[in-house]
Amino acid sequence: MTDSLDDLRDRFTYLPEVRDRWTVLDAPTGRLWGDCDDFALTALWLIAGRSWLRILWMVLTFQACLWRVKTDSGMGHMILWVRGRGWICNIYPQFGDLKFSRRMPFVLPLFLIGLVVKGVAKS
């Protein structure tokens, strides 16, 4: 799991979203291009052992949660919280303390709506 997160941190390059779609960045080689949503969802995907059922279980049991927050400049941003580890995002790619204003957690119903409405792609 750590190697996978290290790989994500090393290969990830921020690309502002062209369309609002959640993407799991799972290409075996090369750069991983995406926005903050893609980084957070991919980190959760890796922590859950690349399993959608495990992701749903982690969200349902409050072991993990995606959060919509505000950056210091007032921009919307998505981060991941994992119980026992803390917060992670593409701006602060190591687990640690919360560095943003909390706005809204994507608890299970919102998470499922996000998956359906935004759609999930794999790159």
GROMACS .gro file of C-alpha atoms in nm:
model
  123
    1MET     CA    1   0.000   0.000   0.000
    2THR     CA    2   0.275   0.250   0.089
    3ASP     CA    3   0.460   0.174  -0.234
    4SER     CA    4   0.140   0.243  -0.425
    5LEU     CA    5   0.085   0.576  -0.249
    6ASP     CA    6   0.451   0.665  -0.302
    7ASP     CA    7   0.407   0.581  -0.670
    8LEU     CA    8   0.097   0.802  -0.688
    9ARG     CA    9   0.283   1.091  -0.522
   10ASP     CA   10   0.581   1.051  -0.755
   11ARG     CA   11   0.384   1.021  -1.080
   12PHE     CA   12   0.091   1.259  -1.015
   13THR     CA   13   0.076   1.590  -1.203
   14TYR     CA   14  -0.208   1.831  -1.135
   15LEU     CA   15  -0.426   1.911  -1.434
   16PRO     CA   16  -0.729   2.139  -1.382
   17GLU     CA   17  -1.047   1.950  -1.457
   18VAL     CA   18  -1.187   1.986  -1.804
   19ARG     CA   19  -1.507   1.803  -1.710
   20ASP     CA   20  -1.626   1.723  -1.362
   21ARG     CA   21  -1.568   1.349  -1.351
   22TRP     CA   22  -1.406   1.136  -1.085
   23THR     CA   23  -1.121   0.928  -1.225
   24VAL     CA   24  -0.920   0.646  -1.070
   25LEU     CA   25  -0.567   0.699  -1.200
   26ASP     CA   26  -0.449   0.342  -1.249
   27ALA     CA   27  -0.213   0.350  -1.550
   28PRO     CA   28   0.079   0.111  -1.492
   29THR     CA   29   0.347   0.353  -1.623
   30GLY     CA   30   0.399   0.718  -1.709
   31ARG     CA   31   0.260   1.037  -1.559
   32LEU     CA   32  -0.075   1.034  -1.383
   33TRP     CA   33  -0.262   1.351  -1.481
   34GLY     CA   34  -0.565   1.461  -1.284
   35ASP     CA   35  -0.725   1.706  -1.047
   36CYS     CA   36  -0.769   1.697  -0.669
   37ASP     CA   37  -1.078   1.471  -0.696
   38ASP     CA   38  -0.877   1.219  -0.898
   39PHE     CA   39  -0.587   1.222  -0.651
   40ALA     CA   40  -0.815   1.172  -0.348
   41LEU     CA   41  -1.021   0.896  -0.511
   42THR     CA   42  -0.709   0.721  -0.640
   43ALA     CA   43  -0.547   0.734  -0.294
   44LEU     CA   44  -0.861   0.576  -0.149
   45TRP     CA   45  -0.860   0.316  -0.429
   46LEU     CA   46  -0.501   0.221  -0.343
   47ILE     CA   47  -0.560   0.213   0.034
   48ALA     CA   48  -0.863  -0.012  -0.025
   49GLY     CA   49  -0.650  -0.257  -0.221
   50ARG     CA   50  -0.804  -0.157  -0.556
   51SER     CA   51  -1.146  -0.284  -0.445
   52TRP     CA   52  -1.475  -0.094  -0.487
   53LEU     CA   53  -1.638  -0.315  -0.223
   54ARG     CA   54  -1.366  -0.228   0.027
   55ILE     CA   55  -1.404   0.144  -0.058
   56LEU     CA   56  -1.778   0.124   0.007
   57TRP     CA   57  -1.715  -0.060   0.334
   58MET     CA   58  -1.457   0.199   0.444
   59VAL     CA   59  -1.698   0.486   0.367
   60LEU     CA   60  -1.995   0.307   0.528
   61THR     CA   61  -1.804   0.236   0.849
   62PHE     CA   62  -1.643   0.582   0.864
   63GLN     CA   63  -1.292   0.446   0.816
   64ALA     CA   64  -1.245   0.688   0.525
   65CYS     CA   65  -1.422   0.992   0.386
   66LEU     CA   66  -1.376   1.229   0.095
   67TRP     CA   67  -1.425   1.593   0.195
   68ARG     CA   68  -1.500   1.902  -0.009
   69VAL     CA   69  -1.300   2.187   0.151
   70LYS     CA   70  -1.189   2.543   0.075
   71THR     CA   71  -0.827   2.637   0.011
   72ASP     CA   72  -0.679   2.956   0.156
   73SER     CA   73  -0.757   3.127  -0.176
   74GLY     CA   74  -1.123   3.022  -0.147
   75MET     CA   75  -1.113   2.756  -0.419
   76GLY     CA   76  -1.301   2.428  -0.382
   77HIS     CA   77  -1.077   2.129  -0.320
   78MET     CA   78  -1.123   1.759  -0.242
   79ILE     CA   79  -0.922   1.578   0.025
   80LEU     CA   80  -0.926   1.230   0.177
   81TRP     CA   81  -0.945   1.148   0.547
   82VAL     CA   82  -0.852   0.797   0.667
   83ARG     CA   83  -0.905   0.692   1.029
   84GLY     CA   84  -0.574   0.648   1.210
   85ARG     CA   85  -0.376   0.826   0.936
   86GLY     CA   86  -0.526   1.171   0.894
   87TRP     CA   87  -0.571   1.386   0.583
   88ILE     CA   88  -0.409   1.365   0.239
   89CYS     CA   89  -0.448   1.549  -0.092
   90ASN     CA   90  -0.247   1.646  -0.395
   91ILE     CA   91  -0.134   1.972  -0.227
   92TYR     CA   92  -0.026   1.793   0.095
   93PRO     CA   93   0.050   1.440  -0.032
   94GLN     CA   94   0.161   1.298   0.304
   95PHE     CA   95  -0.091   1.201   0.571
   96GLY     CA   96  -0.116   1.467   0.840
   97ASP     CA   97  -0.334   1.723   1.012
   98LEU     CA   98  -0.616   1.910   0.838
   99LYS     CA   99  -0.488   2.227   0.672
  100PHE     CA  100  -0.815   2.352   0.519
  101SER     CA  101  -1.158   2.474   0.628
  102ARG     CA  102  -1.396   2.179   0.640
  103ARG     CA  103  -1.707   2.218   0.432
  104MET     CA  104  -1.883   1.896   0.347
  105PRO     CA  105  -1.808   1.526   0.390
  106PHE     CA  106  -1.909   1.283   0.118
  107VAL     CA  107  -2.078   1.034   0.353
  108LEU     CA  108  -2.207   0.716   0.191
  109PRO     CA  109  -2.524   0.857   0.026
  110LEU     CA  110  -2.335   1.157  -0.115
  111PHE     CA  111  -2.041   0.936  -0.213
  112LEU     CA  112  -2.271   0.703  -0.408
  113ILE     CA  113  -2.446   0.999  -0.573
  114GLY     CA  114  -2.103   1.136  -0.670
  115LEU     CA  115  -2.007   0.805  -0.826
  116VAL     CA  116  -2.331   0.787  -1.026
  117VAL     CA  117  -2.374   1.152  -1.125
  118LYS     CA  118  -2.009   1.230  -1.196
  119GLY     CA  119  -1.934   0.885  -1.327
  120VAL     CA  120  -1.608   0.709  -1.257
  121ALA     CA  121  -1.351   0.652  -1.524
  122LYS     CA  122  -1.026   0.459  -1.512
  123SER     CA  123  -0.718   0.593  -1.682
   0.00000   0.00000   0.00000
